[in-house]
PDB file of C-alpha atoms in Angstrom:
ATOM      1  CA  MET A 274       9.010 -36.277 -34.181  1.00 50.00           C
ATOM      2  CA  SER A 275      11.266 -33.493 -35.396  1.00 61.00           C
ATOM      3  CA  LYS A 276      14.088 -32.320 -33.267  1.00 68.00           C
ATOM      4  CA  GLY A 277      12.946 -29.201 -33.953  1.00 72.00           C
ATOM      5  CA  GLU A 278      10.172 -30.072 -31.707  1.00 77.00           C
ATOM      6  CA  LEU A 279      13.074 -31.236 -29.181  1.00 77.00           C
ATOM      7  CA  ILE A 280      14.468 -28.018 -29.478  1.00 79.00           C
ATOM      8  CA  GLU A 281      11.721 -26.473 -29.055  1.00 81.00           C
ATOM      9  CA  ILE A 282      10.368 -28.120 -25.579  1.00 78.00           C
ATOM     10  CA  LYS A 283      13.585 -27.507 -24.206  1.00 81.00           C
ATOM     11  CA  ARG A 284      13.640 -24.267 -24.754  1.00 85.00           C
ATOM     12  CA  ARG A 285      10.562 -23.664 -22.877  1.00 83.00           C
ATOM     13  CA  ILE A 286      11.608 -25.852 -19.487  1.00 82.00           C
ATOM     14  CA  LYS A 287      14.707 -23.427 -19.517  1.00 84.00           C
ATOM     15  CA  SER A 288      12.281 -20.894 -19.753  1.00 82.00           C
ATOM     16  CA  ILE A 289       9.555 -22.209 -17.498  1.00 82.00           C
ATOM     17  CA  LYS A 290      12.518 -22.860 -14.679  1.00 84.00           C
ATOM     18  CA  ASN A 291      13.850 -19.060 -15.059  1.00 84.00           C
ATOM     19  CA  THR A 292      10.409 -18.227 -14.171  1.00 84.00           C
ATOM     20  CA  GLN A 293      10.211 -20.766 -10.816  1.00 82.00           C
ATOM     21  CA  LYS A 294      13.270 -19.171  -9.757  1.00 86.00           C
ATOM     22  CA  ILE A 295      11.544 -15.117  -9.913  1.00 85.00           C
ATOM     23  CA  THR A 296       8.969 -16.467  -8.172  1.00 84.00           C
ATOM     24  CA  LYS A 297      10.434 -18.755  -5.632  1.00 85.00           C
ATOM     25  CA  ALA A 298      12.315 -15.357  -4.775  1.00 86.00           C
ATOM     26  CA  MET A 299       8.891 -12.961  -4.905  1.00 83.00           C
ATOM     27  CA  GLY A 300       7.504 -15.639  -3.213  1.00 86.00           C
ATOM     28  CA  LEU A 301       9.934 -15.515   0.015  1.00 87.00           C
ATOM     29  CA  VAL A 302      10.193 -12.097  -0.307  1.00 86.00           C
ATOM     30  CA  ALA A 303       6.279 -11.915   0.432  1.00 85.00           C
ATOM     31  CA  THR A 304       7.051 -13.809   3.472  1.00 87.00           C
ATOM     32  CA  ALA A 305       8.763 -12.237   5.147  1.00 89.00           C
ATOM     33  CA  ARG A 306       6.943  -8.669   4.215  1.00 88.00           C
ATOM     34  CA  PHE A 307       3.672 -10.673   5.479  1.00 89.00           C
ATOM     35  CA  LYS A 308       5.878 -11.666   8.524  1.00 91.00           C
ATOM     36  CA  ARG A 309       6.241  -8.101   9.944  1.00 92.00           C
ATOM     37  CA  LEU A 310       3.042  -6.793   8.704  1.00 91.00           C
ATOM     38  CA  ARG A 311       0.975  -9.513  10.526  1.00 91.00           C
ATOM     39  CA  GLY A 312       2.519  -8.175  13.746  1.00 92.00           C
ATOM     40  CA  ILE A 313       1.600  -4.844  13.218  1.00 92.00           C
ATOM     41  CA  VAL A 314      -1.069  -5.500  12.487  1.00 93.00           C
ATOM     42  CA  GLU A 315      -1.807  -7.107  15.743  1.00 92.00           C
ATOM     43  CA  PHE A 316      -0.447  -3.887  17.358  1.00 92.00           C
ATOM     44  CA  ALA A 317      -2.715  -1.901  14.702  1.00 93.00           C
ATOM     45  CA  ASP A 318      -5.886  -3.538  15.516  1.00 92.00           C
ATOM     46  CA  GLU A 319      -5.311  -3.591  19.718  1.00 93.00           C
ATOM     47  CA  TYR A 320      -4.185   0.345  19.324  1.00 92.00           C
ATOM     48  CA  PHE A 321      -7.365   0.492  17.660  1.00 93.00           C
ATOM     49  CA  ASN A 322      -9.561  -0.856  19.798  1.00 92.00           C
ATOM     50  CA  GLU A 323      -8.447   0.620  23.462  1.00 92.00           C
ATOM     51  CA  VAL A 324      -8.610   4.226  21.312  1.00 92.00           C
ATOM     52  CA  SER A 325     -12.351   3.141  19.348  1.00 89.00           C
ATOM     53  CA  ASN A 326     -13.518   2.138  23.494  1.00 88.00           C
ATOM     54  CA  THR A 327     -12.209   4.978  25.422  1.00 86.00           C
ATOM     55  CA  PHE A 328     -13.475   7.269  22.441  1.00 87.00           C
ATOM     56  CA  ARG A 329     -17.105   5.754  23.307  1.00 85.00           C
ATOM     57  CA  LYS A 330     -16.880   6.234  26.576  1.00 82.00           C
ATOM     58  CA  LEU A 331     -17.139  10.432  25.463  1.00 83.00           C
ATOM     59  CA  TYR A 332     -20.544  10.153  23.843  1.00 80.00           C
ATOM     60  CA  CYS A 333     -22.946  12.426  26.149  1.00 76.00           C
ATOM     61  CA  ASP A 334     -26.033  15.105  24.444  1.00 74.00           C
ATOM     62  CA  GLU A 335     -23.702  17.536  24.668  1.00 79.00           C
ATOM     63  CA  VAL A 336     -21.053  16.215  21.952  1.00 79.00           C
ATOM     64  CA  TYR A 337     -24.097  16.015  19.460  1.00 83.00           C
ATOM     65  CA  ASP A 338     -23.643  19.314  18.356  1.00 82.00           C
ATOM     66  CA  SER A 339     -19.633  17.973  16.961  1.00 86.00           C
ATOM     67  CA  LYS A 340     -19.377  19.386  12.998  1.00 89.00           C
ATOM     68  CA  TYR A 341     -18.728  15.522  12.646  1.00 90.00           C
ATOM     69  CA  PHE A 342     -22.393  14.661  13.596  1.00 89.00           C
ATOM     70  CA  SER A 343     -23.780  16.698  10.805  1.00 87.00           C
ATOM     71  CA  GLU A 344     -25.779  15.529   8.037  1.00 86.00           C
ATOM     72  CA  ASN A 345     -24.820  17.089   4.709  1.00 86.00           C
ATOM     73  CA  ASN A 346     -27.031  18.122   2.019  1.00 87.00           C
ATOM     74  CA  GLU A 347     -24.637  17.470  -0.688  1.00 88.00           C
ATOM     75  CA  ASN A 348     -25.742  14.497  -2.548  1.00 89.00           C
ATOM     76  CA  LYS A 349     -21.907  13.646  -3.446  1.00 92.00           C
ATOM     77  CA  ASP A 350     -19.765  10.987  -1.192  1.00 93.00           C
ATOM     78  CA  LEU A 351     -16.079  10.709  -0.825  1.00 95.00           C
ATOM     79  CA  PHE A 352     -14.612   6.967  -0.837  1.00 96.00           C
ATOM     80  CA  ILE A 353     -10.964   6.654   0.265  1.00 96.00           C
ATOM     81  CA  ILE A 354      -9.986   2.806  -1.639  1.00 95.00           C
ATOM     82  CA  ILE A 355      -6.981   1.135  -0.358  1.00 95.00           C
ATOM     83  CA  THR A 356      -5.340  -0.965  -3.614  1.00 94.00           C
ATOM     84  CA  SER A 357      -1.838  -1.894  -3.717  1.00 93.00           C
ATOM     85  CA  ASN A 358       1.203  -0.814  -5.720  1.00 91.00           C
ATOM     86  CA  THR A 359       1.883  -3.847  -8.036  1.00 87.00           C
ATOM     87  CA  GLY A 360       0.188  -6.977  -9.116  1.00 84.00           C
ATOM     88  CA  LEU A 361       0.950 -10.537  -9.034  1.00 85.00           C
ATOM     89  CA  CYS A 362      -0.917 -10.912  -5.527  1.00 87.00           C
ATOM     90  CA  GLY A 363      -3.493 -13.167  -7.048  1.00 86.00           C
ATOM     91  CA  SER A 364      -7.766 -11.248  -7.201  1.00 89.00           C
ATOM     92  CA  TYR A 365      -6.218  -9.029  -4.280  1.00 91.00           C
ATOM     93  CA  ASN A 366      -7.028  -6.023  -6.847  1.00 92.00           C
ATOM     94  CA  SER A 367      -9.587  -6.572  -8.690  1.00 92.00           C
ATOM     95  CA  ASN A 368     -11.539  -7.374  -5.441  1.00 93.00           C
ATOM     96  CA  ILE A 369     -11.673  -4.061  -3.778  1.00 94.00           C
ATOM     97  CA  ILE A 370     -11.540  -2.648  -7.762  1.00 93.00           C
ATOM     98  CA  ASN A 371     -14.646  -4.521  -8.946  1.00 93.00           C
ATOM     99  CA  PHE A 372     -16.752  -3.605  -5.198  1.00 94.00           C
ATOM    100  CA  ALA A 373     -15.456   0.134  -5.389  1.00 92.00           C
ATOM    101  CA  ASN A 374     -16.766   0.163  -9.003  1.00 91.00           C
ATOM    102  CA  GLU A 375     -20.173  -0.890  -8.108  1.00 91.00           C
ATOM    103  CA  LYS A 376     -20.685   1.414  -5.320  1.00 92.00           C
ATOM    104  CA  VAL A 377     -18.964   5.002  -6.543  1.00 92.00           C
ATOM    105  CA  ALA A 378     -21.078   7.143  -8.681  1.00 90.00           C
ATOM    106  CA  LYS A 379     -19.261   9.065 -11.220  1.00 89.00           C
ATOM    107  CA  GLU A 380     -19.925  12.442  -9.515  1.00 90.00           C
ATOM    108  CA  ASP A 381     -18.362  11.137  -5.941  1.00 92.00           C
ATOM    109  CA  TYR A 382     -14.963  11.855  -4.918  1.00 94.00           C
ATOM    110  CA  LEU A 383     -12.285   9.753  -4.587  1.00 95.00           C
ATOM    111  CA  ILE A 384      -9.011   9.320  -2.587  1.00 94.00           C
ATOM    112  CA  LEU A 385      -6.893   6.581  -3.888  1.00 94.00           C
ATOM    113  CA  ILE A 386      -4.635   4.364  -2.145  1.00 94.00           C
ATOM    114  CA  GLY A 387      -2.476   2.382  -4.361  1.00 92.00           C
ATOM    115  CA  ASP A 388      -1.392   3.069  -8.350  1.00 92.00           C
ATOM    116  CA  ARG A 389      -3.751  -0.270  -9.603  1.00 93.00           C
ATOM    117  CA  GLY A 390      -6.575   1.995  -7.427  1.00 91.00           C
ATOM    118  CA  TYR A 391      -5.603   5.375  -9.617  1.00 93.00           C
ATOM    119  CA  GLN A 392      -4.805   3.619 -12.623  1.00 93.00           C
ATOM    120  CA  PHE A 393      -8.446   1.746 -12.609  1.00 93.00           C
ATOM    121  CA  PHE A 394     -10.318   4.814 -11.501  1.00 93.00           C
ATOM    122  CA  LYS A 395      -8.559   8.244 -13.480  1.00 90.00           C
ATOM    123  CA  ARG A 396      -9.309   6.216 -17.108  1.00 91.00           C
ATOM    124  CA  ARG A 397     -13.140   5.965 -16.788  1.00 89.00           C
ATOM    125  CA  GLU A 398     -12.598   9.673 -15.688  1.00 89.00           C
ATOM    126  CA  TYR A 399     -13.580   9.225 -11.956  1.00 92.00           C
ATOM    127  CA  ASN A 400     -13.204  12.397  -9.645  1.00 90.00           C
ATOM    128  CA  VAL A 401      -9.602  11.789  -8.131  1.00 92.00           C
ATOM    129  CA  LEU A 402      -9.249  14.494  -4.582  1.00 91.00           C
ATOM    130  CA  MET A 403      -5.651  12.525  -3.849  1.00 90.00           C
ATOM    131  CA  ASN A 404      -3.456   9.171  -5.195  1.00 92.00           C
ATOM    132  CA  ILE A 405      -1.364   8.149  -2.418  1.00 90.00           C
ATOM    133  CA  PRO A 406       1.224   5.119  -3.981  1.00 88.00           C
ATOM    134  CA  ILE A 407       0.878   2.659  -0.981  1.00 85.00           C
ATOM    135  CA  GLN A 408       3.972   2.295   1.389  1.00 84.00           C
ATOM    136  CA  ARG A 409       6.405  -0.352   2.581  1.00 84.00           C
ATOM    137  CA  PHE A 410       4.810  -0.435   5.783  1.00 87.00           C
ATOM    138  CA  PRO A 411       1.670   1.619   7.018  1.00 88.00           C
ATOM    139  CA  SER A 412       2.266   5.533   7.764  1.00 86.00           C
ATOM    140  CA  PHE A 413       0.846   7.290  10.119  1.00 88.00           C
ATOM    141  CA  ASP A 414       1.943  10.782   8.245  1.00 89.00           C
ATOM    142  CA  ASP A 415       0.030   9.159   5.702  1.00 90.00           C
ATOM    143  CA  ALA A 416      -3.091   9.137   8.020  1.00 92.00           C
ATOM    144  CA  GLN A 417      -3.148  12.268   8.698  1.00 92.00           C
ATOM    145  CA  MET A 418      -2.703  13.501   5.467  1.00 91.00           C
ATOM    146  CA  ILE A 419      -5.689  11.903   4.428  1.00 93.00           C
ATOM    147  CA  PHE A 420      -7.970  12.805   7.842  1.00 94.00           C
ATOM    148  CA  ASN A 421      -7.052  16.911   6.855  1.00 93.00           C
ATOM    149  CA  LEU A 422      -8.592  15.926   3.454  1.00 93.00           C
ATOM    150  CA  ILE A 423     -11.518  14.345   4.628  1.00 93.00           C
ATOM    151  CA  ASP A 424     -11.637  16.891   7.562  1.00 92.00           C
ATOM    152  CA  ASP A 425     -11.793  19.887   5.337  1.00 92.00           C
ATOM    153  CA  TYR A 426     -14.261  17.670   2.580  1.00 92.00           C
ATOM    154  CA  PHE A 427     -17.050  17.167   5.305  1.00 92.00           C
ATOM    155  CA  THR A 428     -16.668  20.310   7.760  1.00 90.00           C
ATOM    156  CA  LYS A 429     -17.540  22.928   4.793  1.00 91.00           C
ATOM    157  CA  GLY A 430     -20.380  20.403   3.839  1.00 90.00           C
ATOM    158  CA  LYS A 431     -18.592  19.919   0.255  1.00 92.00           C
ATOM    159  CA  VAL A 432     -20.280  16.182   0.861  1.00 93.00           C
ATOM    160  CA  LYS A 433     -22.151  13.987   2.842  1.00 93.00           C
ATOM    161  CA  ASN A 434     -20.789  10.601   3.607  1.00 94.00           C
ATOM    162  CA  ILE A 435     -17.558   9.486   4.047  1.00 94.00           C
ATOM    163  CA  TYR A 436     -16.458   5.902   3.433  1.00 96.00           C
ATOM    164  CA  ILE A 437     -13.137   3.950   2.845  1.00 96.00           C
ATOM    165  CA  VAL A 438     -12.965   0.509   0.791  1.00 96.00           C
ATOM    166  CA  TYR A 439     -10.239  -1.438   1.888  1.00 95.00           C
ATOM    167  CA  THR A 440      -9.315  -5.177   2.515  1.00 94.00           C
ATOM    168  CA  LYS A 441      -9.774  -7.179   6.656  1.00 94.00           C
ATOM    169  CA  PHE A 442      -7.265  -9.049   6.994  1.00 94.00           C
ATOM    170  CA  ILE A 443      -8.405 -12.065   9.063  1.00 90.00           C
ATOM    171  CA  ASN A 444      -5.414 -14.692   9.092  1.00 89.00           C
ATOM    172  CA  SER A 445      -3.948 -15.634   6.332  1.00 84.00           C
ATOM    173  CA  VAL A 446      -5.867 -17.654   4.351  1.00 85.00           C
ATOM    174  CA  ARG A 447      -8.672 -15.408   4.669  1.00 90.00           C
ATOM    175  CA  GLN A 448      -9.473 -11.025   4.194  1.00 93.00           C
ATOM    176  CA  GLU A 449     -12.116  -9.729   2.917  1.00 93.00           C
ATOM    177  CA  VAL A 450     -13.832  -6.499   1.514  1.00 94.00           C
ATOM    178  CA  GLU A 451     -15.061  -3.907   3.736  1.00 93.00           C
ATOM    179  CA  MET A 452     -16.625  -0.708   3.047  1.00 95.00           C
ATOM    180  CA  LEU A 453     -17.208   0.753   6.067  1.00 94.00           C
ATOM    181  CA  LYS A 454     -18.950   4.837   7.060  1.00 94.00           C
ATOM    182  CA  ILE A 455     -16.533   6.829   8.217  1.00 94.00           C
ATOM    183  CA  LEU A 456     -17.918  10.105   8.782  1.00 90.00           C
ATOM    184  CA  PRO A 457     -20.744  11.240   9.589  1.00 93.00           C
ATOM    185  CA  PHE A 458     -20.968   9.882  13.411  1.00 90.00           C
ATOM    186  CA  GLU A 459     -23.610   8.031  14.035  1.00 86.00           C
ATOM    187  CA  LYS A 460     -25.577   8.377  17.625  1.00 81.00           C
ATOM    188  CA  ILE A 461     -25.862   5.838  20.153  1.00 75.00           C
ATOM    189  CA  GLN A 462     -29.100   4.963  22.487  1.00 66.00           C
ATOM    190  CA  GLU A 463     -25.979   4.215  25.198  1.00 61.00           C
ATOM    191  CA  LYS A 464     -24.474   7.561  26.384  1.00 61.00           C
ATOM    192  CA  ASN A 465     -22.071   8.561  29.594  1.00 61.00           C
ATOM    193  CA  LYS A 466     -23.943  10.762  31.999  1.00 61.00           C
ATOM    194  CA  GLU A 467     -21.277  11.099  34.768  1.00 66.00           C
ATOM    195  CA  ILE A 468     -18.455  12.110  32.245  1.00 67.00           C
ATOM    196  CA  LEU A 469     -16.268  15.727  33.077  1.00 66.00           C
ATOM    197  CA  LEU A 470     -14.346  16.983  30.482  1.00 65.00           C
ATOM    198  CA  GLU A 471     -12.049  20.008  30.751  1.00 69.00           C
ATOM    199  CA  PRO A 472     -12.203  22.691  29.160  1.00 74.00           C
ATOM    200  CA  ASN A 473     -15.433  20.890  27.687  1.00 76.00           C
ATOM    201  CA  LYS A 474     -17.122  18.181  26.364  1.00 79.00           C
ATOM    202  CA  LEU A 475     -17.665  19.203  22.397  1.00 82.00           C
ATOM    203  CA  GLN A 476     -13.869  20.335  22.718  1.00 85.00           C
ATOM    204  CA  VAL A 477     -12.712  17.383  23.781  1.00 85.00           C
ATOM    205  CA  PHE A 478     -14.319  15.295  21.878  1.00 85.00           C
ATOM    206  CA  ASP A 479     -13.992  16.849  18.720  1.00 87.00           C
ATOM    207  CA  PHE A 480      -9.875  16.412  19.656  1.00 89.00           C
ATOM    208  CA  SER A 481     -10.393  13.097  20.321  1.00 90.00           C
ATOM    209  CA  ALA A 482     -12.637  12.640  17.320  1.00 92.00           C
ATOM    210  CA  LYS A 483      -8.891  13.501  15.309  1.00 93.00           C
ATOM    211  CA  ILE A 484      -6.920  10.744  16.765  1.00 93.00           C
ATOM    212  CA  TYR A 485      -9.909   8.189  16.110  1.00 94.00           C
ATOM    213  CA  LEU A 486     -10.470   8.808  12.476  1.00 95.00           C
ATOM    214  CA  GLN A 487      -6.632   8.761  12.268  1.00 94.00           C
ATOM    215  CA  SER A 488      -6.374   5.406  13.886  1.00 94.00           C
ATOM    216  CA  PHE A 489      -9.210   4.505  12.034  1.00 95.00           C
ATOM    217  CA  ILE A 490      -7.490   5.248   8.788  1.00 95.00           C
ATOM    218  CA  TYR A 491      -3.802   3.930   9.947  1.00 95.00           C
ATOM    219  CA  ASN A 492      -5.202   0.557  11.157  1.00 95.00           C
ATOM    220  CA  SER A 493      -7.197   0.002   7.737  1.00 94.00           C
ATOM    221  CA  LEU A 494      -4.047   0.639   6.119  1.00 94.00           C
ATOM    222  CA  ALA A 495      -2.451  -1.700   8.055  1.00 94.00           C
ATOM    223  CA  ASN A 496      -4.754  -4.316   7.660  1.00 95.00           C
ATOM    224  CA  ALA A 497      -4.861  -3.882   3.765  1.00 94.00           C
ATOM    225  CA  LEU A 498      -1.156  -3.991   4.015  1.00 93.00           C
ATOM    226  CA  ALA A 499      -0.841  -7.332   5.890  1.00 93.00           C
ATOM    227  CA  SER A 500      -3.607  -9.003   3.436  1.00 93.00           C
ATOM    228  CA  GLU A 501      -1.430  -7.824  -0.038  1.00 91.00           C
ATOM    229  CA  PHE A 502       1.117  -9.903   0.671  1.00 93.00           C
ATOM    230  CA  ALA A 503      -0.517 -12.417   2.120  1.00 92.00           C
ATOM    231  CA  MET A 504      -2.596 -12.700  -0.837  1.00 90.00           C
ATOM    232  CA  ARG A 505       0.762 -12.261  -2.622  1.00 90.00           C
ATOM    233  CA  MET A 506       2.467 -14.869  -0.930  1.00 88.00           C
ATOM    234  CA  THR A 507      -0.307 -17.728  -1.589  1.00 87.00           C
ATOM    235  CA  ALA A 508      -0.599 -16.496  -5.139  1.00 86.00           C
ATOM    236  CA  MET A 509       3.898 -16.752  -6.098  1.00 86.00           C
ATOM    237  CA  ASP A 510       3.698 -20.131  -3.569  1.00 84.00           C
ATOM    238  CA  SER A 511       0.893 -21.245  -6.099  1.00 82.00           C
ATOM    239  CA  ALA A 512       2.722 -19.891  -9.354  1.00 82.00           C
ATOM    240  CA  THR A 513       6.306 -22.073  -8.355  1.00 83.00           C
ATOM    241  CA  LYS A 514       3.978 -25.027  -7.552  1.00 82.00           C
ATOM    242  CA  ASN A 515       2.035 -24.676 -11.429  1.00 82.00           C
ATOM    243  CA  SER A 516       4.831 -24.129 -13.002  1.00 80.00           C
ATOM    244  CA  GLY A 517       6.800 -27.588 -10.808  1.00 82.00           C
ATOM    245  CA  GLU A 518       3.624 -29.619 -12.591  1.00 82.00           C
ATOM    246  CA  LEU A 519       4.145 -28.004 -16.045  1.00 82.00           C
ATOM    247  CA  LEU A 520       7.538 -29.077 -16.036  1.00 80.00           C
ATOM    248  CA  ASP A 521       7.685 -32.883 -14.592  1.00 80.00           C
ATOM    249  CA  LYS A 522       4.586 -32.773 -17.965  1.00 83.00           C
ATOM    250  CA  LEU A 523       7.248 -30.961 -20.229  1.00 79.00           C
ATOM    251  CA  GLN A 524      10.000 -33.259 -19.189  1.00 78.00           C
ATOM    252  CA  LEU A 525       7.818 -36.384 -19.909  1.00 81.00           C
ATOM    253  CA  LYS A 526       7.163 -35.021 -23.326  1.00 78.00           C
ATOM    254  CA  TYR A 527      10.645 -34.359 -23.735  1.00 72.00           C
ATOM    255  CA  ASN A 528      11.767 -37.887 -22.421  1.00 77.00           C
ATOM    256  CA  ARG A 529       8.896 -39.595 -24.627  1.00 77.00           C
ATOM    257  CA  ILE A 530       9.772 -37.704 -28.223  1.00 73.00           C
ATOM    258  CA  ARG A 531      13.858 -38.296 -27.716  1.00 71.00           C
ATOM    259  CA  GLN A 532      13.055 -41.794 -27.189  1.00 72.00           C
ATOM    260  CA  GLY A 533      11.133 -41.983 -30.118  1.00 69.00           C
ATOM    261  CA  THR A 534      13.636 -40.075 -31.806  1.00 71.00           C
ATOM    262  CA  ILE A 535      16.685 -42.332 -30.349  1.00 69.00           C
ATOM    263  CA  THR A 536      14.622 -45.693 -31.384  1.00 70.00           C
ATOM    264  CA  GLN A 537      13.880 -44.618 -35.140  1.00 68.00           C
ATOM    265  CA  GLU A 538      17.440 -44.294 -35.429  1.00 65.00           C
ATOM    266  CA  VAL A 539      18.322 -47.127 -34.043  1.00 65.00           C
ATOM    267  CA  THR A 540      16.123 -48.978 -36.273  1.00 69.00           C
ATOM    268  CA  GLU A 541      17.106 -46.970 -39.268  1.00 65.00           C
ATOM    269  CA  ILE A 542      20.552 -47.827 -38.605  1.00 70.00           C
ATOM    270  CA  VAL A 543      19.389 -52.010 -38.574  1.00 65.00           C
ATOM    271  CA  SER A 544      17.837 -51.690 -41.382  1.00 66.00           C
ATOM    272  CA  GLY A 545      20.594 -50.062 -43.041  1.00 65.00           C
ATOM    273  CA  ALA A 546      22.999 -52.831 -41.630  1.00 62.00           C
ATOM    274  CA  GLU A 547      20.718 -55.481 -43.026  1.00 64.00           C
ATOM    275  CA  ALA A 548      20.194 -54.399 -46.718  1.00 67.00           C
ATOM    276  CA  LEU A 549      23.967 -54.227 -46.484  1.00 68.00           C
ATOM    277  CA  ASN A 550      24.157 -57.970 -45.186  1.00 66.00           C
ATOM    278  CA  SER A 551      21.416 -59.210 -47.893  1.00 64.00           C
ATOM    279  CA  ASN A 552      23.611 -57.640 -50.949  1.00 57.00           C
TER     280      ASN A 552
END
């Protein structure tokens, strides 16, 4: 074995050690962000559940005249798709993009949250209405901005249905891609006939619908971010572990080659000494 091979292995070992430092650091950052996001998700889930339960109590015959129950004749749908700004988070982005790509038609409208989704769909010339880079933490301002756009498109009859595609956070090791229908609302069998609302039931329902939809979008953003950093944390931990295993293999190979080189050199010295003594 040549000394050149030893130098090459040593260079690879150094490179992997540097990469390992980066993955360790990124793993620590992802862990810190994930811990905070998990707390935000718990709050967002609880808040949305309370809003949802209260909102359903407003359902009665009068509110079915609301614009949010209208069935538009337009053939286009609108999709809100949440991805991340960057990679290095395992299959997070590919899961969402592949899922959404099967559901979305070229004529549909898209609201893309996160640069990865925007790059994919814009490159393929989909009809992108808005691109919002994902924030460090879920933003209610973003939720309100998105609501204002979908409210305008739906109430003016520009789209038939509105869906959101995001990753539901279940726990630190389990996240699932979901597509949920936002609008139009579906009528339900159970209706509250004893409810009294002022100034009238329809106005109260429409106002409450805005709060419900904004909290729906905010909750989806919170779940998506927590899922992203759970998968990023796992990906960085796996990368660090794999680099450690690769280092062990390279170090063993380096030691074997070095030992063989030394043995060969010693053999050559001994042979040379014996040749001199024989003369």
